[in-house]
PDB file of C-alpha atoms in Angstrom:
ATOM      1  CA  UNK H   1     -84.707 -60.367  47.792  1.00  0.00           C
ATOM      2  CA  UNK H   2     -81.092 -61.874  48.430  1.00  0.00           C
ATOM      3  CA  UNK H   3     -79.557 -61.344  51.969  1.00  0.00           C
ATOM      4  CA  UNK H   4     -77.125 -58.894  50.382  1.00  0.00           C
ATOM      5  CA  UNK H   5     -80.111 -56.817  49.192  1.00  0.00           C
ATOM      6  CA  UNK H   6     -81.656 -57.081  52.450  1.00  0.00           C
ATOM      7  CA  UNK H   7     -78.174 -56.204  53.972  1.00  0.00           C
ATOM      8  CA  UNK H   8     -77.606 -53.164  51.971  1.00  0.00           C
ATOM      9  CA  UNK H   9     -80.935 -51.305  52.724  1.00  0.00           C
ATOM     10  CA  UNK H  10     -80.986 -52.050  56.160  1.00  0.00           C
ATOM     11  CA  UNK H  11     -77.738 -50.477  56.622  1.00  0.00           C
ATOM     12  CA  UNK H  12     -79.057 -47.276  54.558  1.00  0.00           C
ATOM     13  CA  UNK H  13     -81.638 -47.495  57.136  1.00  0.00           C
ATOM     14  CA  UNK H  14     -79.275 -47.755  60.217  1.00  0.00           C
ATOM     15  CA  UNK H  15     -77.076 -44.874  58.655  1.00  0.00           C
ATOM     16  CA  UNK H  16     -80.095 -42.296  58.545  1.00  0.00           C
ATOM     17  CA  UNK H  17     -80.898 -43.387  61.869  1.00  0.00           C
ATOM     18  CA  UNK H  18     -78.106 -43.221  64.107  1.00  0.00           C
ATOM     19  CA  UNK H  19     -76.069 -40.856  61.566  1.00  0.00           C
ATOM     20  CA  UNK H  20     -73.095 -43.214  61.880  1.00  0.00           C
ATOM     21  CA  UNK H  21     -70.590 -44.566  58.826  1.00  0.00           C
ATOM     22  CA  UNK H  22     -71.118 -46.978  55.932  1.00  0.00           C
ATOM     23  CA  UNK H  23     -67.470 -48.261  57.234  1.00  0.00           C
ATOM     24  CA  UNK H  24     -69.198 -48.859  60.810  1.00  0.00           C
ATOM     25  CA  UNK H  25     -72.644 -50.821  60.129  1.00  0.00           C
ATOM     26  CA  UNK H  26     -70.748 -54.473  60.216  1.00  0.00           C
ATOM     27  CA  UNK H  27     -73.229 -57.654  60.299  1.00  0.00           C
ATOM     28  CA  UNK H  28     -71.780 -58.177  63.977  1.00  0.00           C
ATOM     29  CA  UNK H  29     -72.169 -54.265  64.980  1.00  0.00           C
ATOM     30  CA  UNK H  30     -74.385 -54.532  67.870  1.00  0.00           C
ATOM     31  CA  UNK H  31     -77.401 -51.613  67.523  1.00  0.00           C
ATOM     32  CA  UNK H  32     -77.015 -50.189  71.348  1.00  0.00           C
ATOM     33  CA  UNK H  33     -73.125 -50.712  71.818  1.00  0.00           C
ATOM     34  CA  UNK H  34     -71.295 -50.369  68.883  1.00  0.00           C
ATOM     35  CA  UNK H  35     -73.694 -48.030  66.923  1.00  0.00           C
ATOM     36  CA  UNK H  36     -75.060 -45.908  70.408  1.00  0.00           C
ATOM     37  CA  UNK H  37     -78.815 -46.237  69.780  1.00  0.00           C
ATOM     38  CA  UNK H  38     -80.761 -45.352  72.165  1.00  0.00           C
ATOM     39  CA  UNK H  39     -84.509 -46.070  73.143  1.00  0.00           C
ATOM     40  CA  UNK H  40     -86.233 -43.773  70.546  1.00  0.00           C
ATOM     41  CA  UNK H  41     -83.815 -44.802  68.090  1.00  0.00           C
ATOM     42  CA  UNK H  42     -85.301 -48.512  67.903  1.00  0.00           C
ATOM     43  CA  UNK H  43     -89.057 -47.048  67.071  1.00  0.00           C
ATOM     44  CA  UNK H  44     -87.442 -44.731  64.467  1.00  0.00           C
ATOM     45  CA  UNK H  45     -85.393 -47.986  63.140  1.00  0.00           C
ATOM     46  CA  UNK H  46     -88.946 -49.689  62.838  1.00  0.00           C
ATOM     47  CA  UNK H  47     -90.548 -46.615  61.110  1.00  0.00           C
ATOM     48  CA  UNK H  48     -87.444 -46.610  58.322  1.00  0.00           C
ATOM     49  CA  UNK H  49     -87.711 -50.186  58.087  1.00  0.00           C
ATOM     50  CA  UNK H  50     -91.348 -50.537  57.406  1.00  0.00           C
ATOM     51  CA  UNK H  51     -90.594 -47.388  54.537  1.00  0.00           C
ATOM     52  CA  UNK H  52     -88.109 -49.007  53.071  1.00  0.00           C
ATOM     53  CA  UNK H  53     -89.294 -52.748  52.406  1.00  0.00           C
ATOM     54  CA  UNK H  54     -93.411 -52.160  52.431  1.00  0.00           C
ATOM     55  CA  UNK H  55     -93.362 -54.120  55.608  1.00  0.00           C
ATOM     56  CA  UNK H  56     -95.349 -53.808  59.355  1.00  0.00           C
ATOM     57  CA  UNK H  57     -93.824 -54.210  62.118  1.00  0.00           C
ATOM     58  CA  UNK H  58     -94.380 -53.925  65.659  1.00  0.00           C
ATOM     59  CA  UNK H  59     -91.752 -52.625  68.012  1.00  0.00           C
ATOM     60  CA  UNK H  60     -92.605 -55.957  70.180  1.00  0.00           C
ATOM     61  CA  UNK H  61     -92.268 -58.431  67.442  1.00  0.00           C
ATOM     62  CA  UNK H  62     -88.576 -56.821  66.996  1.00  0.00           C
ATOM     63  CA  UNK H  63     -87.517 -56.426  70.689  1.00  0.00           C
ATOM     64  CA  UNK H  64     -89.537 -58.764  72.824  1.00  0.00           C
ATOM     65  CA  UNK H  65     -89.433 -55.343  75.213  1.00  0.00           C
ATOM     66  CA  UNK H  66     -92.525 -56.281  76.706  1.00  0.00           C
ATOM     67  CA  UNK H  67     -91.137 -59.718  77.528  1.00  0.00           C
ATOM     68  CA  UNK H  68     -88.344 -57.618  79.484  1.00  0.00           C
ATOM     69  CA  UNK H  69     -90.769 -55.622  81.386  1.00  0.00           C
ATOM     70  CA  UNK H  70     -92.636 -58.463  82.774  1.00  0.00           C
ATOM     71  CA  UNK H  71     -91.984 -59.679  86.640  1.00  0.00           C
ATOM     72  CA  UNK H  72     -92.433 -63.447  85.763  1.00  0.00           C
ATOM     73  CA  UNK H  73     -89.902 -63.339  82.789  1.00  0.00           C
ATOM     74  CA  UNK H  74     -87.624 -60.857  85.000  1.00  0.00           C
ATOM     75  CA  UNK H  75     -86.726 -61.175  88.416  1.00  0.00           C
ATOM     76  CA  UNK H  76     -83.696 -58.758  90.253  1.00  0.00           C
ATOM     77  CA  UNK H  77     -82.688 -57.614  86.829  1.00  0.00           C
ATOM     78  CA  UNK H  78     -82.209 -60.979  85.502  1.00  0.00           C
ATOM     79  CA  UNK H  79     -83.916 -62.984  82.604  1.00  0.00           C
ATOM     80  CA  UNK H  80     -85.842 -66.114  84.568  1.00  0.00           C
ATOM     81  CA  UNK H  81     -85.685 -69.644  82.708  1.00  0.00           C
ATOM     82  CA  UNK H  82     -89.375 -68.536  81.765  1.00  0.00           C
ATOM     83  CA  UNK H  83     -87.841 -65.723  80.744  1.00  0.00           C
ATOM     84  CA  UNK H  84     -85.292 -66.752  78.163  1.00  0.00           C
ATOM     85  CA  UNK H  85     -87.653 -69.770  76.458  1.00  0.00           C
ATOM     86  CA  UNK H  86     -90.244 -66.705  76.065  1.00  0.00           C
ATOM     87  CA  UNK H  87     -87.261 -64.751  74.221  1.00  0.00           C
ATOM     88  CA  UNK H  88     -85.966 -67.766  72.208  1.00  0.00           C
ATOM     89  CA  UNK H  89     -89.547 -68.070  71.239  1.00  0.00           C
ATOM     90  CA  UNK H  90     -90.365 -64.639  70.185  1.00  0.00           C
ATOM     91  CA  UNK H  91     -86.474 -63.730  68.891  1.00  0.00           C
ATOM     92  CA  UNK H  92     -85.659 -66.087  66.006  1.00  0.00           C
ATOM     93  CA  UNK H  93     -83.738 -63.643  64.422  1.00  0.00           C
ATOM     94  CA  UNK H  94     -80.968 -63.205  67.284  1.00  0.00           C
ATOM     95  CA  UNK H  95     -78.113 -64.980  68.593  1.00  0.00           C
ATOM     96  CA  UNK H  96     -79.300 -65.119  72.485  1.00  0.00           C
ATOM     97  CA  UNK H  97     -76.491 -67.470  73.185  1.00  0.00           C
ATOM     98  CA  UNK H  98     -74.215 -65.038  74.497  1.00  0.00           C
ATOM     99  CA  UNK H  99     -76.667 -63.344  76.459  1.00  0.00           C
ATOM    100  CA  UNK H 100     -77.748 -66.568  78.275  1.00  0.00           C
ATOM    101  CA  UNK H 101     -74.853 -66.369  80.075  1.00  0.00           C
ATOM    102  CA  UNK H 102     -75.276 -63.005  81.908  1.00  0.00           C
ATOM    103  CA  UNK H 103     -79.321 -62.715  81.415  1.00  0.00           C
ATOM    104  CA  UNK H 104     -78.528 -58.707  82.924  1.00  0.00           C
ATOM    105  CA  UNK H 105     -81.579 -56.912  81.344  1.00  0.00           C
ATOM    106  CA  UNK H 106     -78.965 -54.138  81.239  1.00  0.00           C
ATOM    107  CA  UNK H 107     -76.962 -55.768  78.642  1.00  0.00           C
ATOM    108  CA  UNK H 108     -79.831 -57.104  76.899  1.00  0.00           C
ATOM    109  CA  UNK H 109     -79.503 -54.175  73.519  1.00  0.00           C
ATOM    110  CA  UNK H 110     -76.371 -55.708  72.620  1.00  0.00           C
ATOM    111  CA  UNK H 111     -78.360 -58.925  71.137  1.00  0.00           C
ATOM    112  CA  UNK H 112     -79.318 -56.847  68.387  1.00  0.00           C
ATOM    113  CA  UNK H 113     -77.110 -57.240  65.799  1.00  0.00           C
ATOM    114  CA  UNK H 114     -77.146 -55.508  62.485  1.00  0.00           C
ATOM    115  CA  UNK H 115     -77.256 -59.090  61.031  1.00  0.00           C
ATOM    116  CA  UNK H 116     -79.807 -60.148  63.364  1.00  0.00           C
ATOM    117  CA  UNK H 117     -81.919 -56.846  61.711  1.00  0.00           C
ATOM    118  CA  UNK H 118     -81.086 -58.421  58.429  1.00  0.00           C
ATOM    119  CA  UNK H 119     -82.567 -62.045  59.393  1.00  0.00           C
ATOM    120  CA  UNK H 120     -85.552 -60.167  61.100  1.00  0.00           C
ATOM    121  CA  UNK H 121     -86.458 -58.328  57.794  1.00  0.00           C
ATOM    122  CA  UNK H 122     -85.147 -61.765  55.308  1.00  0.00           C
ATOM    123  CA  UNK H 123     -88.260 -63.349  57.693  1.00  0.00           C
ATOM    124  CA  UNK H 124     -91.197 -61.177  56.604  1.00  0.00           C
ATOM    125  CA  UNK H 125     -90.386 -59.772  53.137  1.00  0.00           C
TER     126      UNK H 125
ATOM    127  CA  UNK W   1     -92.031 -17.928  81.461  1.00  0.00           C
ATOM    128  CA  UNK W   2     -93.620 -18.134  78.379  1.00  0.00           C
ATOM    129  CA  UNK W   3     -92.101 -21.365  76.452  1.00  0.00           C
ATOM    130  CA  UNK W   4     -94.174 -20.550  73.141  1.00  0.00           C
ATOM    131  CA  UNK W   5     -92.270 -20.375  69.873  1.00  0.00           C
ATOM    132  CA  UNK W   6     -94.835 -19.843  67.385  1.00  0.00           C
ATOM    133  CA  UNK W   7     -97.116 -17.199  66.795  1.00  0.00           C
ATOM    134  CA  UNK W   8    -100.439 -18.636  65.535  1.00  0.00           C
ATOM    135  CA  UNK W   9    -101.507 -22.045  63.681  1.00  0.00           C
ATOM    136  CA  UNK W  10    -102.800 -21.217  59.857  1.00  0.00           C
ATOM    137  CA  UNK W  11    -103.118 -24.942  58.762  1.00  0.00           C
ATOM    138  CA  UNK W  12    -104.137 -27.801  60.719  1.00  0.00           C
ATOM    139  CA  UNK W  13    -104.698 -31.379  58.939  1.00  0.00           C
ATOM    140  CA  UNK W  14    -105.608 -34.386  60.677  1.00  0.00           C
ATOM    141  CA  UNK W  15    -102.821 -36.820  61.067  1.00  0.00           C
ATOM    142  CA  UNK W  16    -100.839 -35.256  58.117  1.00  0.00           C
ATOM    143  CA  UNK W  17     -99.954 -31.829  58.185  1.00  0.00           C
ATOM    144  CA  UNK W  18     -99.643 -28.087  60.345  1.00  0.00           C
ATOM    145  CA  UNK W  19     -98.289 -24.818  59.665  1.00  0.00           C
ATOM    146  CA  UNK W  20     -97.779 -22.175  62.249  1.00  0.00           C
ATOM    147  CA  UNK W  21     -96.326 -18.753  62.105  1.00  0.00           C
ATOM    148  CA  UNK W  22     -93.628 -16.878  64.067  1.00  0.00           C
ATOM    149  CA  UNK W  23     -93.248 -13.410  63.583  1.00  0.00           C
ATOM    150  CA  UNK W  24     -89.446 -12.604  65.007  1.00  0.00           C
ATOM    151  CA  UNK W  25     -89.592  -9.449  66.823  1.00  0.00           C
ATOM    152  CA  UNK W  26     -86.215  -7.284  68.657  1.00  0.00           C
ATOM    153  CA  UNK W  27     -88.454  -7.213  71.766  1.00  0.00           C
ATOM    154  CA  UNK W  28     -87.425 -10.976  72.677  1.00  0.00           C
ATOM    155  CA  UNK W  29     -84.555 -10.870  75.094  1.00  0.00           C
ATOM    156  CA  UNK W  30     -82.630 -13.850  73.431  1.00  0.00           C
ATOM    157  CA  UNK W  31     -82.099 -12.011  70.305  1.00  0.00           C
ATOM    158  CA  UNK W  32     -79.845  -9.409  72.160  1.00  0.00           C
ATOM    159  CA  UNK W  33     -77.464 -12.086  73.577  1.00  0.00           C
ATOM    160  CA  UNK W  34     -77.345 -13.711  70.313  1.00  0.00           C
ATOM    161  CA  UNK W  35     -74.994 -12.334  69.713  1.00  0.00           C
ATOM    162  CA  UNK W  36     -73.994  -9.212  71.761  1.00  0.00           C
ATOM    163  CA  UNK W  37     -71.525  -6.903  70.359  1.00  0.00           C
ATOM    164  CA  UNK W  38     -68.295  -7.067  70.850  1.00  0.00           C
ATOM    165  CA  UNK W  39     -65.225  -5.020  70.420  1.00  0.00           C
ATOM    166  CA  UNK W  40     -64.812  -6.071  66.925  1.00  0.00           C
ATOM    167  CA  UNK W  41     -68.214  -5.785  65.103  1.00  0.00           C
ATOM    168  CA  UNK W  42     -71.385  -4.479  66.119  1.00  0.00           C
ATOM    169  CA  UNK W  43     -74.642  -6.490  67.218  1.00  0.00           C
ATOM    170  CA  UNK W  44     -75.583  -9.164  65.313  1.00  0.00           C
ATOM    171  CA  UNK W  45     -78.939 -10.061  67.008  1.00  0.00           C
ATOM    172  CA  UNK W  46     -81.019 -13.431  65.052  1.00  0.00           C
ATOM    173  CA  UNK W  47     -83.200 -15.985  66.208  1.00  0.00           C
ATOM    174  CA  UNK W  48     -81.252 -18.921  67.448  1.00  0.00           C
ATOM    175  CA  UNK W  49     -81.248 -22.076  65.510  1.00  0.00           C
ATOM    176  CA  UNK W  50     -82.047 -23.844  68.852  1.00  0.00           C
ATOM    177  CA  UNK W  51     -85.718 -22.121  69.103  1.00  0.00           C
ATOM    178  CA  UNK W  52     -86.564 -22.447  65.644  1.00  0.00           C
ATOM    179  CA  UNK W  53     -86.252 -26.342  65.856  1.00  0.00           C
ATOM    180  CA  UNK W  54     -88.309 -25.696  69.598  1.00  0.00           C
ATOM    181  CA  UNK W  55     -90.908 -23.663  67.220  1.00  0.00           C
ATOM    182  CA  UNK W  56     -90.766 -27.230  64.588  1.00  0.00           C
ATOM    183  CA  UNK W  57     -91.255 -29.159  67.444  1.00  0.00           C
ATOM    184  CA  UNK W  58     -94.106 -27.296  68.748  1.00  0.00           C
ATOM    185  CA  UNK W  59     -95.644 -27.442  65.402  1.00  0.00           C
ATOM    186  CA  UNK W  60     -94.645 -30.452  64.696  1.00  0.00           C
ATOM    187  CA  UNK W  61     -95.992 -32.012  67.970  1.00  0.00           C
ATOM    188  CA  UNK W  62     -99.645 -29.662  68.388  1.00  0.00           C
ATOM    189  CA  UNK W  63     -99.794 -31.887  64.861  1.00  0.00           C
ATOM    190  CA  UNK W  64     -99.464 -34.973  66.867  1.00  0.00           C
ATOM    191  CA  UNK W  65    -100.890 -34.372  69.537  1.00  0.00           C
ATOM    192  CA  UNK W  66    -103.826 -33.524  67.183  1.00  0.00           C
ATOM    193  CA  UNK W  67    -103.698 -36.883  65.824  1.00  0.00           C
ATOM    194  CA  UNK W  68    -103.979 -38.875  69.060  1.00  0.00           C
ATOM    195  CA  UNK W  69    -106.569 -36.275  70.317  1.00  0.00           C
ATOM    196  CA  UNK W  70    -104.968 -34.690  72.911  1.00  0.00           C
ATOM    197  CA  UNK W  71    -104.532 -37.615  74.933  1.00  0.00           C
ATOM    198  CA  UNK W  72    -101.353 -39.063  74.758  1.00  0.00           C
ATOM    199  CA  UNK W  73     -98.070 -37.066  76.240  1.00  0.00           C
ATOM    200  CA  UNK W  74     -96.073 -36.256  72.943  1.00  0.00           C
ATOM    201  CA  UNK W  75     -92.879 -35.382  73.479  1.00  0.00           C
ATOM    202  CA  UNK W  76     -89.798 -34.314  71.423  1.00  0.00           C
ATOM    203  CA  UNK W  77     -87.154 -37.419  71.583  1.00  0.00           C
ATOM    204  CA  UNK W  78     -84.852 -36.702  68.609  1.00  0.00           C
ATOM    205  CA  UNK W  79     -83.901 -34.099  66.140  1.00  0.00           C
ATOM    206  CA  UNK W  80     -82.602 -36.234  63.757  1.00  0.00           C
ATOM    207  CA  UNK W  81     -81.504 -33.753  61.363  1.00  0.00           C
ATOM    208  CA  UNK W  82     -81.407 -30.644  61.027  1.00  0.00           C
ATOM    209  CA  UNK W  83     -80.097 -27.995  58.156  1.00  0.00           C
ATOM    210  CA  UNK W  84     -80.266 -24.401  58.164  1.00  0.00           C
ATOM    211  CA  UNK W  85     -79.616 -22.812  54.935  1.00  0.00           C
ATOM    212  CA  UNK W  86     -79.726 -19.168  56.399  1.00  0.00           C
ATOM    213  CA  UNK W  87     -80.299 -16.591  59.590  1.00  0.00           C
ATOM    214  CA  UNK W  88     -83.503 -14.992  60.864  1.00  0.00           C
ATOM    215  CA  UNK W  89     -83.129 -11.310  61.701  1.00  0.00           C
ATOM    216  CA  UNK W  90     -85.859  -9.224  63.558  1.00  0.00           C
ATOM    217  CA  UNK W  91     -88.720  -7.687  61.901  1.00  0.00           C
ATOM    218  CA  UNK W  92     -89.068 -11.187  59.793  1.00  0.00           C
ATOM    219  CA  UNK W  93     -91.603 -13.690  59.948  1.00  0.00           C
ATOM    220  CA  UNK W  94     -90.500 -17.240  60.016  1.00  0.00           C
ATOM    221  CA  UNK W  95     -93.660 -20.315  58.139  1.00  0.00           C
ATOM    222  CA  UNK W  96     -92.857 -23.898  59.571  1.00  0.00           C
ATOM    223  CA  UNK W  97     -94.753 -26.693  57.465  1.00  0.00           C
ATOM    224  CA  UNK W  98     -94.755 -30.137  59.645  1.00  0.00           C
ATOM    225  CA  UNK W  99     -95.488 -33.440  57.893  1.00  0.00           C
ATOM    226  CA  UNK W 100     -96.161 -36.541  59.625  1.00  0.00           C
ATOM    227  CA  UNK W 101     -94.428 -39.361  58.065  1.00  0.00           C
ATOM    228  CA  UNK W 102     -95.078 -42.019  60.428  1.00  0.00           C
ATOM    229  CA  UNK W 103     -97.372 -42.492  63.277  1.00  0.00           C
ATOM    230  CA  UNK W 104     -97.900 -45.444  66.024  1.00  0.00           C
ATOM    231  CA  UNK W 105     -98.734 -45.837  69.531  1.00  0.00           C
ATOM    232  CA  UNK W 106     -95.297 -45.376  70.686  1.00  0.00           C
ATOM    233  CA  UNK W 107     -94.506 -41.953  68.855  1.00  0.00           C
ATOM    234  CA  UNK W 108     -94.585 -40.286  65.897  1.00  0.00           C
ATOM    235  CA  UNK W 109     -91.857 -38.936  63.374  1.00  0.00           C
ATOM    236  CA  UNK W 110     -92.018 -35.823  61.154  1.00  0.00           C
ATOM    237  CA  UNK W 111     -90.227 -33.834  58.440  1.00  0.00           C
ATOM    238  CA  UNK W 112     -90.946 -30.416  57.448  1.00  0.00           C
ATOM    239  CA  UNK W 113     -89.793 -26.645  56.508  1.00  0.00           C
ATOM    240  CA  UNK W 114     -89.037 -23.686  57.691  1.00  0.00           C
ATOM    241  CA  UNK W 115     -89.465 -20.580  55.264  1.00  0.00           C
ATOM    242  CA  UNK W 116     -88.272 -16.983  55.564  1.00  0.00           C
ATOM    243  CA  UNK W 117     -90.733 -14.668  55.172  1.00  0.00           C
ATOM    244  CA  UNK W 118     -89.741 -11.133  54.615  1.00  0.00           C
ATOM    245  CA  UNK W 119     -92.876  -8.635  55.444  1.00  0.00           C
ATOM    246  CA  UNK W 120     -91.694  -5.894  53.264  1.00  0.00           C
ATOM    247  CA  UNK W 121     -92.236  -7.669  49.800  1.00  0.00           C
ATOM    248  CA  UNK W 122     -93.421 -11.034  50.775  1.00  0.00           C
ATOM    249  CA  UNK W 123     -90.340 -13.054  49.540  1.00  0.00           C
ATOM    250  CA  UNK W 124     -89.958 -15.986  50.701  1.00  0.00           C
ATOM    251  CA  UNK W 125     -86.958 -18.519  50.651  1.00  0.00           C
ATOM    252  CA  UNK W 126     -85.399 -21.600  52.344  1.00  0.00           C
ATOM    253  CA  UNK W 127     -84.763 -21.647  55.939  1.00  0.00           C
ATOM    254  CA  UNK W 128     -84.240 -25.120  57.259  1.00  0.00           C
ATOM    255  CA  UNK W 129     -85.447 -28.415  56.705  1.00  0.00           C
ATOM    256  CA  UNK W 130     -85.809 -30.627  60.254  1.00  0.00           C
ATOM    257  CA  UNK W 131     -86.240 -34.171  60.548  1.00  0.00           C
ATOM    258  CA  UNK W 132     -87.828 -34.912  64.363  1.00  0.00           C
ATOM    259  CA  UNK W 133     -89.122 -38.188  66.380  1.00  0.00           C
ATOM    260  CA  UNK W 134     -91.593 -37.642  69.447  1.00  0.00           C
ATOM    261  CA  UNK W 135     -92.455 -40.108  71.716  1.00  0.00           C
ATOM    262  CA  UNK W 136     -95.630 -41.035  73.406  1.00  0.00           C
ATOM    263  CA  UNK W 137     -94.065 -41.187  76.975  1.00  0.00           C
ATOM    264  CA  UNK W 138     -96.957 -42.856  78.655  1.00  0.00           C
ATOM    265  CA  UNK W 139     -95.891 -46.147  76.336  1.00  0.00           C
ATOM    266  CA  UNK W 140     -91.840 -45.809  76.469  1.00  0.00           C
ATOM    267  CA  UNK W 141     -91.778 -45.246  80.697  1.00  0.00           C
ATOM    268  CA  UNK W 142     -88.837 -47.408  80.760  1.00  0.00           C
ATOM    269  CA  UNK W 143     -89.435 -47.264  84.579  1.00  0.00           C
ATOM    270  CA  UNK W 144     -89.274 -43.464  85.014  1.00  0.00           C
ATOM    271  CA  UNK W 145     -92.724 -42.355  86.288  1.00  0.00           C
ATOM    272  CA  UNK W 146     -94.036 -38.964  84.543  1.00  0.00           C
ATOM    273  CA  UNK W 147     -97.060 -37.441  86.501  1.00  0.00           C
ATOM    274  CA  UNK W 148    -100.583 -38.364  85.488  1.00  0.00           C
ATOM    275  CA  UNK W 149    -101.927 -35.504  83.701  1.00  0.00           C
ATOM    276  CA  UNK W 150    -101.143 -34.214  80.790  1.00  0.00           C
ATOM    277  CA  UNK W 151     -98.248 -31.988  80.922  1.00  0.00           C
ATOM    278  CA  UNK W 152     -97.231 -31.057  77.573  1.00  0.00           C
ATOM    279  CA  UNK W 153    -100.811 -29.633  76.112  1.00  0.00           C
ATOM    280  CA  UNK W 154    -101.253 -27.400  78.909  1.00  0.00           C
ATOM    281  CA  UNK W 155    -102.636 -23.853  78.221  1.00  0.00           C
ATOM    282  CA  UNK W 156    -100.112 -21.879  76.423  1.00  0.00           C
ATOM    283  CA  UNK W 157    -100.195 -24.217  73.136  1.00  0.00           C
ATOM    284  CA  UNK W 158    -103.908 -25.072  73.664  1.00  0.00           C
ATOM    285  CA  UNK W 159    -104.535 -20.914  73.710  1.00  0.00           C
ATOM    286  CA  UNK W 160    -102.848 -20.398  70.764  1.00  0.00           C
ATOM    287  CA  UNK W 161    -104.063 -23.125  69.099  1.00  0.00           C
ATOM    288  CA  UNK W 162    -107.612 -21.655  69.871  1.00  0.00           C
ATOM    289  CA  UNK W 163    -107.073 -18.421  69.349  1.00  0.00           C
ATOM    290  CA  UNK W 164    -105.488 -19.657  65.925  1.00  0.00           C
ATOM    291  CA  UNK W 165    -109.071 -20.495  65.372  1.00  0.00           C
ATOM    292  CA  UNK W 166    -108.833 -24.475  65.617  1.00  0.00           C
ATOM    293  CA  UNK W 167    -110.453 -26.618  68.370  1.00  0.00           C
ATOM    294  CA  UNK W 168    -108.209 -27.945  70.893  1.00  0.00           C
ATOM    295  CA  UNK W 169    -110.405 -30.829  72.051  1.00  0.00           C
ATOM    296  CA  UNK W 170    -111.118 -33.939  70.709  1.00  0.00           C
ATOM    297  CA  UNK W 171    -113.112 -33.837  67.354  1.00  0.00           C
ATOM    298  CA  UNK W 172    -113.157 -33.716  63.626  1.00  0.00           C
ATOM    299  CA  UNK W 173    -110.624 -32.416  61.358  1.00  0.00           C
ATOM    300  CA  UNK W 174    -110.414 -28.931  61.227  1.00  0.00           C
TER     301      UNK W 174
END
């Protein structure tokens, strides 16, 4: 399946979701800011994605959440050095380099990127 | 206050599907400010779109909650779509069909139907179709602490689902 293929169903997916544009899902549209999902929206997301390319996946494997919800990876809202290696290790698929700078857990939806959805499904169909 | 939008369950399958009943009556209170009359026309009392997606997600989520056994706290975290394709008035009966289409330990998402029933001759035609995501809260706390037991299948679903002849507890498909 070519990244275009790839590109095109996940922003069917993304559509049905968050009921937002064609016009809007961009590769650098970030999920949480520029499309407004919320929490629930990301375990829908994983339901339509599994649907639409035959695929499991585990909310985890996609978010790292339960990296964010650990004390030794987060300390006073802040990503920990531990932290961000554990993310690099487990998120392939995004582009953490902005983030680095800040580490504010609160800001941490915007490294999901509709591309970075498209290189997370290229890597297991 | 009785927060029960559904009558009685008449189909129960494990983990796939559940259809419950309302009968719509011109007792309930909400018809008559739905809407009042006003100087211009006359009453125009019908069962608010709102409910009937509360009566889905009641289905919906007894369907659920049936899959996990009762022990996880399902509740509703998105209508994701919902089309109505007509109005209930008293003295019909409205069938909602829930379908699970996916279901993990974090939640659960559904489809299904909502039929109009008409008593008189037994036609039946389209209502709605909703499109709904629940979430097991005990594994999306996203720091907010929710009280131990289990709040949503408390008695007034777990009644009717009894009295709609199924077993509430933990057990084989019905």
């Amino acid at each position: 399946m070519t990244q275009d293929e790839v590109f095109a169903k996940v922003r069917e997916v993304l559509e049905e979701a968050l009921g937002v544009d064609e016009d809007e899902v961009t590769p650098e549209a970030t999920l949480g800011g520029d499309l407004g999902a919320e929490s629930i929206d990301y375990l829908d997301i994983v339901f339509r994605l599994e649907k639409a390319f035959g695929i499991k996946i585990s909310q985890a494997e996609l978010m790292a959440d339960d990296v964010l919800g650990d004390p030794q990876y987060v300390q006073d809202g802040k990503v920990t050095d531990l932290g961000m290696s554990e993310l690099r290790k487990q998120l392939p698929h995004a582009d953490l380099d902005a983030f680095d700078a800040s580490r504010q857990v609160d800001e941490f939806p915007n490294v999901f990127t509709v591309e970075s959805m498209v290189k997370f499904v290229q890597s297991k169909v | 206050m009785r927060w029960i939008w559904i009558d009685r369950i008449i189909e129960l399958k494990r983990g796939e599907r559940c259809v419950a009943i309302k009968n719509v009556s011109a007792a309930e209170e909400v018809l008559h400010d739905h809407f009042p009359a006003r100087g211009d026309r006359p009453a125009m009392p019908v069962m608010p779109n709102t409910l009937i997606i509360e009566g889905m997600a009641q289905t919906a989520g007894i369907m659920v909650g049936h899959a996990g056994d009762f022990k996880e706290k399902v509740i509703l975290a998105k209508i994701t779509k919902a089309v109505f394709t007509d109005a209930v008035r008293p003295g019909y009966t409205i069938r909602f069909t829930a379908e699970m289409d996916n279901f993990s330990k974090a939640g659960a998402s559904t489809h299904g139907t909502c039929e109009l029933i008409d008593p008189d001759t037994g036609d039946t035609r389209p209502l709605a179709k909703i499109t709904l995501m629940f979430s097991h809260v005990d594994h999306n706390m996203a720091g907010i602490e929710f009280p131990e037991h289990n709040f949503v299948f408390t008695g007034q679903l777990m009644d009717m689902l009894e009295a709609s002849g199924f077993k509430s507890q933990a057990g084989p498909a019905n």
